[in-house]
PDB file of C-alpha atoms in Angstrom:
ATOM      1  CA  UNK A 263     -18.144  -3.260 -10.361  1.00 57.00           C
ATOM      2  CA  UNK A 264     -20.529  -4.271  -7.543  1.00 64.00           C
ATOM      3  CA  UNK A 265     -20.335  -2.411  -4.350  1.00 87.00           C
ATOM      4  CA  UNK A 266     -18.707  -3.764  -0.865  1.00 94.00           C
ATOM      5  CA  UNK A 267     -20.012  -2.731   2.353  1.00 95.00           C
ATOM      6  CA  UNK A 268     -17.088  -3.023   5.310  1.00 97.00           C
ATOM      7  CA  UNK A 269     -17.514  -1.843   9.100  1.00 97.00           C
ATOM      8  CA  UNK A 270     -15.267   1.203   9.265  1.00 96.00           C
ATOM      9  CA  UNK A 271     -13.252  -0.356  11.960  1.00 97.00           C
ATOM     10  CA  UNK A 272     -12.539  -3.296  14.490  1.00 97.00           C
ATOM     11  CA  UNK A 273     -10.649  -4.017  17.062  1.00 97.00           C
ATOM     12  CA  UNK A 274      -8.621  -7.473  18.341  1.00 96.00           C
ATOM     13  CA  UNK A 275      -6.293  -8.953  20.920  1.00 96.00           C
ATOM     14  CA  UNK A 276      -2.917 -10.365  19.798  1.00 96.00           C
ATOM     15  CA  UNK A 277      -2.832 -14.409  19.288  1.00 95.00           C
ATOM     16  CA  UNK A 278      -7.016 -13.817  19.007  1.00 96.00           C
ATOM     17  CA  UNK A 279      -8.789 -14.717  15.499  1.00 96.00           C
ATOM     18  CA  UNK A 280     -10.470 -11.652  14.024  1.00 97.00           C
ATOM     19  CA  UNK A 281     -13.223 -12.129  11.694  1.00 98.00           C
ATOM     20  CA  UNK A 282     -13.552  -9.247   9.155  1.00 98.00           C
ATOM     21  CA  UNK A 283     -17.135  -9.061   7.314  1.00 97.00           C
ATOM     22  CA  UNK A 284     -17.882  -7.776   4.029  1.00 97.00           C
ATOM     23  CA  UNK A 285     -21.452  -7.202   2.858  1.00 96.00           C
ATOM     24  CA  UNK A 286     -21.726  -7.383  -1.183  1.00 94.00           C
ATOM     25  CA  UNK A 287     -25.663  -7.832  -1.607  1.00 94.00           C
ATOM     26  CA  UNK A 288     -24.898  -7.525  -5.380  1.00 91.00           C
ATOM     27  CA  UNK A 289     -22.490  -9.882  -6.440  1.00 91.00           C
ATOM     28  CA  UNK A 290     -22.963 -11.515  -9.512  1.00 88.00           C
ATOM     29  CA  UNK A 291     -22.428 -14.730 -10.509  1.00 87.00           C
ATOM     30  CA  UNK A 292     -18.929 -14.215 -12.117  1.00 85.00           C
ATOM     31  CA  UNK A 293     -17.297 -11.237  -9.499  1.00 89.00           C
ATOM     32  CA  UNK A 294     -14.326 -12.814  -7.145  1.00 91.00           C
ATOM     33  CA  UNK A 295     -14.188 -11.278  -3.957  1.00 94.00           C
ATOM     34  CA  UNK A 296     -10.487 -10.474  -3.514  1.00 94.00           C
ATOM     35  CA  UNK A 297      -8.685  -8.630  -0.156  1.00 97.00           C
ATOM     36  CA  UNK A 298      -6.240  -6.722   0.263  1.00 97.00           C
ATOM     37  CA  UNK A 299      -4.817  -4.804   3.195  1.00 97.00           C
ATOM     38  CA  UNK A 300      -2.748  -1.554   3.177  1.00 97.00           C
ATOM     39  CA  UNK A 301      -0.044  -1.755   6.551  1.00 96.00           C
ATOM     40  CA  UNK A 302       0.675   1.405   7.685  1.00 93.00           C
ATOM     41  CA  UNK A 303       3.088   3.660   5.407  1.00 90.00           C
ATOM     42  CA  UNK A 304       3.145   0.557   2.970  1.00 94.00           C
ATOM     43  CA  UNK A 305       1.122   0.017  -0.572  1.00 96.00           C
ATOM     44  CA  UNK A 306      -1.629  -1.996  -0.550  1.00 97.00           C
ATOM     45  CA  UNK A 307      -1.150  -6.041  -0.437  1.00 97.00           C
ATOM     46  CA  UNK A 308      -2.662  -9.023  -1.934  1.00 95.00           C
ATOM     47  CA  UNK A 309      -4.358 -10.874   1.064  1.00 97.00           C
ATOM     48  CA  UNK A 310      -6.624 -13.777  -0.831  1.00 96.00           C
ATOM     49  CA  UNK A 311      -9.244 -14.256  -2.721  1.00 94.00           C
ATOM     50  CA  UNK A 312     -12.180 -16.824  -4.214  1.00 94.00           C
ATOM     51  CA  UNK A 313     -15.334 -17.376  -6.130  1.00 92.00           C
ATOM     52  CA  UNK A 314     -17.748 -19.578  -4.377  1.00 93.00           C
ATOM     53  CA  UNK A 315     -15.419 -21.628  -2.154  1.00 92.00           C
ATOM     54  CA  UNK A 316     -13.838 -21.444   0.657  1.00 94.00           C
ATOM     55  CA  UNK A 317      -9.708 -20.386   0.377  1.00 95.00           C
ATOM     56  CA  UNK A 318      -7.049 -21.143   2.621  1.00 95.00           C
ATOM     57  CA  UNK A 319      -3.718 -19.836   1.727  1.00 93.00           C
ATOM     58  CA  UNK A 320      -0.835 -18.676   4.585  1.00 91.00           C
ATOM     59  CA  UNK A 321      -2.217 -15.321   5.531  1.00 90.00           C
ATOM     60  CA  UNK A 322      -5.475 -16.011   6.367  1.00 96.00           C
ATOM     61  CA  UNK A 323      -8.690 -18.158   4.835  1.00 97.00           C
ATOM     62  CA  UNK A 324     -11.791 -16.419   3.174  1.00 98.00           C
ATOM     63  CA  UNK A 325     -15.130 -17.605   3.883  1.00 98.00           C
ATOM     64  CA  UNK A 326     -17.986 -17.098   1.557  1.00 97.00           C
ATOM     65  CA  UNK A 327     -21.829 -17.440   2.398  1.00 96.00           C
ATOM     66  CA  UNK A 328     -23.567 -19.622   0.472  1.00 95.00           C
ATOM     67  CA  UNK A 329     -25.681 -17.317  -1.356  1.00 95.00           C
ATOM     68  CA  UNK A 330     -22.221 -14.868  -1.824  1.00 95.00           C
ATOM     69  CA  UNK A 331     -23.808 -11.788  -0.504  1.00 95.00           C
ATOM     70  CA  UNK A 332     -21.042 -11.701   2.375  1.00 96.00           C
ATOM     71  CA  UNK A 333     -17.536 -12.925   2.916  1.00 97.00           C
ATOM     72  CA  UNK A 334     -15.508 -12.826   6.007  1.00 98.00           C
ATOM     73  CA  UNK A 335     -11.808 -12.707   5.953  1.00 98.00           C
ATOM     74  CA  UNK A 336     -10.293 -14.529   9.367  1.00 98.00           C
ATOM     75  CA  UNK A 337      -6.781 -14.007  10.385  1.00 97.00           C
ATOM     76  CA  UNK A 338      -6.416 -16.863  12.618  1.00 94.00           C
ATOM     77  CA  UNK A 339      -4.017 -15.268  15.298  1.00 95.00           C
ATOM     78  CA  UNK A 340      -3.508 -11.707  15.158  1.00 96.00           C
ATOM     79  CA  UNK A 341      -0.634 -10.633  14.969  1.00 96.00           C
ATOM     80  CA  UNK A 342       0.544  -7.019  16.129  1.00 96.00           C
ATOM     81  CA  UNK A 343       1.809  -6.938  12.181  1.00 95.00           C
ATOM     82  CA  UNK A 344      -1.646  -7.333  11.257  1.00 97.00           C
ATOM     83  CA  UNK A 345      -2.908  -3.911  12.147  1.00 97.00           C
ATOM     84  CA  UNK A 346      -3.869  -2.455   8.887  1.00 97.00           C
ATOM     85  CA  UNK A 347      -6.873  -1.623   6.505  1.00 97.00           C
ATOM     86  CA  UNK A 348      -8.376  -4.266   4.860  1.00 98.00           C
ATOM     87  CA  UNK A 349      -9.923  -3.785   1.203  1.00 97.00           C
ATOM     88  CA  UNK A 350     -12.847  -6.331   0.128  1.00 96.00           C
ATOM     89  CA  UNK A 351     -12.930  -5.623  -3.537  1.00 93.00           C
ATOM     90  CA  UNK A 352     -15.103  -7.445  -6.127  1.00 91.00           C
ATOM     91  CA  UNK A 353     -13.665  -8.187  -9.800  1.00 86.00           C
ATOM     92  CA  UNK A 354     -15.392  -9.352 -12.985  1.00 79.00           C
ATOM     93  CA  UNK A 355     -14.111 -10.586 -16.330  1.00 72.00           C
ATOM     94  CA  UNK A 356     -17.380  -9.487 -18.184  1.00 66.00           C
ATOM     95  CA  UNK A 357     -19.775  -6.557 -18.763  1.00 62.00           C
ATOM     96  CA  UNK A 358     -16.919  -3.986 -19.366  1.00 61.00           C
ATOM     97  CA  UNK A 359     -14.651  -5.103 -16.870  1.00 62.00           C
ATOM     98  CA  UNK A 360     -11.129  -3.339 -16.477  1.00 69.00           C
ATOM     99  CA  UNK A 361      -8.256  -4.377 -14.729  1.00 77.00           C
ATOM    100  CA  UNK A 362      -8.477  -1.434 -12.090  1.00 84.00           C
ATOM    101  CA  UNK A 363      -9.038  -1.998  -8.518  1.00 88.00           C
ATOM    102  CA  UNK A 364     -11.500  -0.015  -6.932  1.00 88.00           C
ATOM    103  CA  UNK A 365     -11.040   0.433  -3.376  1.00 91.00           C
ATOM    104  CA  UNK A 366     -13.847   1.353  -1.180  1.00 90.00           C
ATOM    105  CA  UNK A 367     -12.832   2.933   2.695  1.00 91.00           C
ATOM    106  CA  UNK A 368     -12.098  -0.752   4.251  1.00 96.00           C
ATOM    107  CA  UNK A 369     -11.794  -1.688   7.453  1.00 97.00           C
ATOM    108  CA  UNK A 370      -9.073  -0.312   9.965  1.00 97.00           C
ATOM    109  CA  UNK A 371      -7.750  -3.010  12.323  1.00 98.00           C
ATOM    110  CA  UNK A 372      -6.533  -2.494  15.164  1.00 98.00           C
ATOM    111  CA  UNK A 373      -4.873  -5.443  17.668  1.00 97.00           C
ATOM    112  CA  UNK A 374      -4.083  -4.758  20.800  1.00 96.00           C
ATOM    113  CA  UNK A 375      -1.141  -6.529  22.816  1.00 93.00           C
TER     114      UNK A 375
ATOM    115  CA  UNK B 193       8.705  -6.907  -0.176  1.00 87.00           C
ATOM    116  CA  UNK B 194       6.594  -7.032  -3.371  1.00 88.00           C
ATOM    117  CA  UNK B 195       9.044  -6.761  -5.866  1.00 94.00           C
ATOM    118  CA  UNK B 196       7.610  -3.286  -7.417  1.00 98.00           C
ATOM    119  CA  UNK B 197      10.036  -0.532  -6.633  1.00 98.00           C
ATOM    120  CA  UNK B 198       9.253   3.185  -6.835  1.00 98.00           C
ATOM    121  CA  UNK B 199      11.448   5.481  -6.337  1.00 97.00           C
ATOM    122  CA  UNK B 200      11.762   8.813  -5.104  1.00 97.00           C
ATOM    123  CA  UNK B 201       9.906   7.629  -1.584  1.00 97.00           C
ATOM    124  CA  UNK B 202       9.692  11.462  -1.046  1.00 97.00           C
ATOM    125  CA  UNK B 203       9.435  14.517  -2.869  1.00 97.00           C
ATOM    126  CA  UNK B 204       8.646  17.951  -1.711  1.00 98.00           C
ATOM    127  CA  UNK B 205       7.956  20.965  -4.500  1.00 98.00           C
ATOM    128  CA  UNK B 206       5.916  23.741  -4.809  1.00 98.00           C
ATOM    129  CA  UNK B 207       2.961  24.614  -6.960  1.00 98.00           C
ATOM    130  CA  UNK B 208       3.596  25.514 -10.630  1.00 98.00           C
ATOM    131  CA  UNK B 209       6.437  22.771 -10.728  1.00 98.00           C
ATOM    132  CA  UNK B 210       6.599  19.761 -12.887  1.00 98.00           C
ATOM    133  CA  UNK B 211       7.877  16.491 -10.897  1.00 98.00           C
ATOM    134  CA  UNK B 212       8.534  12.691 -12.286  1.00 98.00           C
ATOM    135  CA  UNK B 213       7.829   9.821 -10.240  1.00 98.00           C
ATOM    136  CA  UNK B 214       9.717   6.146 -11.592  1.00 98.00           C
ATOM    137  CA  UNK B 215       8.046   2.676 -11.192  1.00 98.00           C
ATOM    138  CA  UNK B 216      10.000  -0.725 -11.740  1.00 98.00           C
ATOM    139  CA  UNK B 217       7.611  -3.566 -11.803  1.00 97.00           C
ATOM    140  CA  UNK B 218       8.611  -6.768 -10.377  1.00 96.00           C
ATOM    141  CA  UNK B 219      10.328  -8.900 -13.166  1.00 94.00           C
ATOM    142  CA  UNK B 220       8.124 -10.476 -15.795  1.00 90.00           C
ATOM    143  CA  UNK B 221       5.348  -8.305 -14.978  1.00 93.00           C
ATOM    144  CA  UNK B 222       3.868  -6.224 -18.104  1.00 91.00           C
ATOM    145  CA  UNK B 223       1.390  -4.409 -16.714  1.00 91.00           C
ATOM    146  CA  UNK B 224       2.011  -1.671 -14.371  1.00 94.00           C
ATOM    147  CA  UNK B 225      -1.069   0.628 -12.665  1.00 94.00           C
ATOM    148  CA  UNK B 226      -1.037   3.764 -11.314  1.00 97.00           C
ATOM    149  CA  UNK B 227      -2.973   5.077  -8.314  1.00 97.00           C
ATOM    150  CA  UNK B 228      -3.108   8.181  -6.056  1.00 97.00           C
ATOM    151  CA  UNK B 229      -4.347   7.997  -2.432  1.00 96.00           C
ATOM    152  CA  UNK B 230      -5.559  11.398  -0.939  1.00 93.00           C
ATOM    153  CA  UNK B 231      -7.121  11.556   2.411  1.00 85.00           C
ATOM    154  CA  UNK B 232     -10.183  13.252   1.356  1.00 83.00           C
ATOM    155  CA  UNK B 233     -10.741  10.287  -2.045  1.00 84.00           C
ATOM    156  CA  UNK B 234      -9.210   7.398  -0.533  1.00 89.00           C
ATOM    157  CA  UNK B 235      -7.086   5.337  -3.329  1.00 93.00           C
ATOM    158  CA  UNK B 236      -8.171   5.807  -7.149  1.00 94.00           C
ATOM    159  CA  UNK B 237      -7.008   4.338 -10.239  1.00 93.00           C
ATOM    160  CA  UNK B 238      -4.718   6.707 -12.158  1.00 95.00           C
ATOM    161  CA  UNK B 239      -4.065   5.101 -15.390  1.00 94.00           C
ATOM    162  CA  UNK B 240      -3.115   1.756 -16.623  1.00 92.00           C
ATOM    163  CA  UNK B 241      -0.495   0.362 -19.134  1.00 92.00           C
ATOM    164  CA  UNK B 242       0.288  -2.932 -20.525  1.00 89.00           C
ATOM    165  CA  UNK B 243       3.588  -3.647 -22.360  1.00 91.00           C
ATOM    166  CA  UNK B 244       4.349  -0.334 -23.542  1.00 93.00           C
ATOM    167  CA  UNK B 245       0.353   0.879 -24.344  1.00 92.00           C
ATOM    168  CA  UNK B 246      -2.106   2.137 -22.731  1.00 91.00           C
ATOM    169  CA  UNK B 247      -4.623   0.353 -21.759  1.00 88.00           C
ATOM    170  CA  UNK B 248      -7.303   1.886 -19.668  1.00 88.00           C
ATOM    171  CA  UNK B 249      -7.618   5.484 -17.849  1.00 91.00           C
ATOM    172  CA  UNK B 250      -9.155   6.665 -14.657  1.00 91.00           C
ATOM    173  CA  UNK B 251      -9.698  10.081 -12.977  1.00 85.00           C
ATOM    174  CA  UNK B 252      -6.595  10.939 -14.151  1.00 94.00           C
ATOM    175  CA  UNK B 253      -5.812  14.760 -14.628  1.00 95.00           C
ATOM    176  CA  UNK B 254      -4.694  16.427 -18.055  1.00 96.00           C
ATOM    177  CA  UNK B 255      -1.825  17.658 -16.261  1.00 97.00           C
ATOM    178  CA  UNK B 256      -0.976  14.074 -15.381  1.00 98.00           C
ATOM    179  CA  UNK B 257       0.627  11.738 -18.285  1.00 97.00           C
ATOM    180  CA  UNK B 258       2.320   8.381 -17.916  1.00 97.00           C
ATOM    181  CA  UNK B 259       4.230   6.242 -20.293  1.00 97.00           C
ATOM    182  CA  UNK B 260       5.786   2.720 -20.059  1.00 97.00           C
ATOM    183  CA  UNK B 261       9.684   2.384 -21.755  1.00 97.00           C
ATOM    184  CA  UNK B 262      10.655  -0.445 -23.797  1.00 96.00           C
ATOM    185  CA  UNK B 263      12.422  -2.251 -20.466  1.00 96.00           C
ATOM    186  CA  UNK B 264       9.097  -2.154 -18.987  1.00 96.00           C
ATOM    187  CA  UNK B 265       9.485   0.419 -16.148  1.00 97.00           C
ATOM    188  CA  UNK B 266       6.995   3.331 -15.844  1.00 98.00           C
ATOM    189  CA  UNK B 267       6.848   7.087 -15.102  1.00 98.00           C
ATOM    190  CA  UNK B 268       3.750   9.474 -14.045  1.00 98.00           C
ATOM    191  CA  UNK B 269       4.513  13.257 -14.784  1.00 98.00           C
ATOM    192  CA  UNK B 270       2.528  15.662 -12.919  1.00 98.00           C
ATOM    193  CA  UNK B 271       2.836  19.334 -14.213  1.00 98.00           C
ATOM    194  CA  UNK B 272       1.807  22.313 -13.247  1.00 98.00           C
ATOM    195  CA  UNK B 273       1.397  20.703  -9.307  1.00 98.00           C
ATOM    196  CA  UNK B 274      -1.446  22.271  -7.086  1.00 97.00           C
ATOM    197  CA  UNK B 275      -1.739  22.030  -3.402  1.00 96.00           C
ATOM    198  CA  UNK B 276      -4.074  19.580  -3.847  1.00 95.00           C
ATOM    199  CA  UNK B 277      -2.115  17.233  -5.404  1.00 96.00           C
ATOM    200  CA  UNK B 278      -0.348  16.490  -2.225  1.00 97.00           C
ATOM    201  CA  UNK B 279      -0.716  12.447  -2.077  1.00 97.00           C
ATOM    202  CA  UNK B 280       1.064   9.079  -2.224  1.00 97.00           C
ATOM    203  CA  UNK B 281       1.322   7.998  -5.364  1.00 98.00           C
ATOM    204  CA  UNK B 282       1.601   4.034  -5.575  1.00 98.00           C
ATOM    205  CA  UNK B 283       2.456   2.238  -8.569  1.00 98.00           C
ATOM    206  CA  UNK B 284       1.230  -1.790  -8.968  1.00 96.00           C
ATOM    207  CA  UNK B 285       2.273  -4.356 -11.395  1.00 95.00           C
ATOM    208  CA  UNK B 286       1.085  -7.504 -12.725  1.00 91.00           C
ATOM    209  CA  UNK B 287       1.915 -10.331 -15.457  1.00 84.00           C
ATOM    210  CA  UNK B 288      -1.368  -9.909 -17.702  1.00 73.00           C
ATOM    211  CA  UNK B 289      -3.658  -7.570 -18.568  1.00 63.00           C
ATOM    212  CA  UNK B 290      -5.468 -10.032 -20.543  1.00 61.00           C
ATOM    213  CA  UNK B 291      -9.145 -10.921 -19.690  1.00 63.00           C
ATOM    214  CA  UNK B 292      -8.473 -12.724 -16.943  1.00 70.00           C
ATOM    215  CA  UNK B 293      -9.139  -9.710 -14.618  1.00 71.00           C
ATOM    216  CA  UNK B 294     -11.284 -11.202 -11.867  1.00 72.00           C
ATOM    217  CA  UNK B 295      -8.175 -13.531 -10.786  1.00 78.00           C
ATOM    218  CA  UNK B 296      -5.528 -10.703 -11.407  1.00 83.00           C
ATOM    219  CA  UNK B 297      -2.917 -10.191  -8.836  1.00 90.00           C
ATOM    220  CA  UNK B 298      -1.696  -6.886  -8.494  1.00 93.00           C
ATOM    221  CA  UNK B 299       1.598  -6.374  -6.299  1.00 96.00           C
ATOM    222  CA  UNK B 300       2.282  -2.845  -4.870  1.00 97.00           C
ATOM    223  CA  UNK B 301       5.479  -0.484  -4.676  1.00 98.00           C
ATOM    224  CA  UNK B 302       5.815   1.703  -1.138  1.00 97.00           C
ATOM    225  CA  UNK B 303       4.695   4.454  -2.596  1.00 97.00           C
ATOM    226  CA  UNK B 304       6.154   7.834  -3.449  1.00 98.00           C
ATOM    227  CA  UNK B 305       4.527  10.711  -1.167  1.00 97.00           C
ATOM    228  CA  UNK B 306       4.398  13.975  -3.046  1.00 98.00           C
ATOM    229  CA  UNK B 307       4.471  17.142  -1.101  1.00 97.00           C
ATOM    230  CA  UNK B 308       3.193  20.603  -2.868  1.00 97.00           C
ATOM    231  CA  UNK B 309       3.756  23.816  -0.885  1.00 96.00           C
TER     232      UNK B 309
END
């Protein structure tokens, strides 16, 4: 699987959007960039994730540059419940693919009241 | 809540000892995924099974082995426990393991955190 490159950590004001990068110079042409975020003392949780378009779903909206080396994930209004470590994680069907998830060191968020 | 559950959410041993942790996957699922999360190696991929069989294996231990029952719930023994296998142990679930990979979901129990003294 191609490698992610996340800024250890960020911080944010409550009610603020918060734009979380993800660098993935490597991406090939059939690896979905997926998110996830671990809450504090909680297993890790499906956040979004796309191919080459935009995604919009009720936790937050995925933007992908248009040559797919980088992705930001924007949580529109930050929420105190949104403190947590975000996972950008990049899946393929092809070239020996498994089902795993492999989970690089992600991004802490913080949000401040 | 994901709809995974794991139980115990706590378990405290000592080294030499042989401990089972359970994993119910949310219903319908037939894949369920083991992982371990350590502070020094992050979270890694344990071990995967899909409807009973195994189906694909990370840096998981010899002293580690899982299995999946016929009602579709999960179990990861871990024998002859070292210090260092002090972690939370997290089990996920999903409905396929087919080859649809790169738009697999995987939902996440709370985790069982092992203690070895």
């Amino acid at each position: 699987d191609a490698k992610t490159t996340q800024p250890n950590s960020m911080e944010s004001n409550e009610e603020e959007p918060v734009h979380l990068p993800c660098n993935h110079s490597t991406i090939s042409g059939t690896d979905y960039i997926h998110w996830y975020r671990q809450l504090p003392s909680q297993g890790p949780e499906y956040v979004i994730h796309g191919l080459t378009s935009n995604v919009n779903n009720r936790m937050a909206s995925l933007a992908i540059a248009e040559d797919r080396k980088s992705s930001t994930l924007i949580l529109h209004r930050a929420t105190l419940r949104d403190a947590a470590v975000y996972y950008c994680i990049l899946r393929t069907d092809y070239g020996g693919a498994t089902n795993k998830l492999i989970f690089g060191t992600g991004t802490l968020l913080a949000v401040q009241p | 809540d994901s709809g995974v559950t794991q139980t115990p959410k706590h378990l405290i041993t000592a080294t030499g000892q042989r401990v089972t942790l359970r994993c119910s996957p949310r219903s319908g699922d037939l894949s369920v995924y083991w992982y371990q999360q350590s502070l020094d190696q992050g979270l890694q991929f344990l071990i995967q099974y899909y409807n009973g069989e195994e189906r694909a294996k990370g840096n998981i231990l010899e002293r580690f082995s899982a299995q999946q029952f016929p009602d579709l719930h999960s179990e990861l023994n871990l024998s002859s426990l070292e210090l260092g296998d002090s972690a939370l142990y997290f089990c996920a679930s999903s409905h396929t393991s087919g080859r649809e990979f790169a738009k697999n979901i995987q939902y996440f129990g709370a985790g069982t955190r092992l203690s070895v003294l």
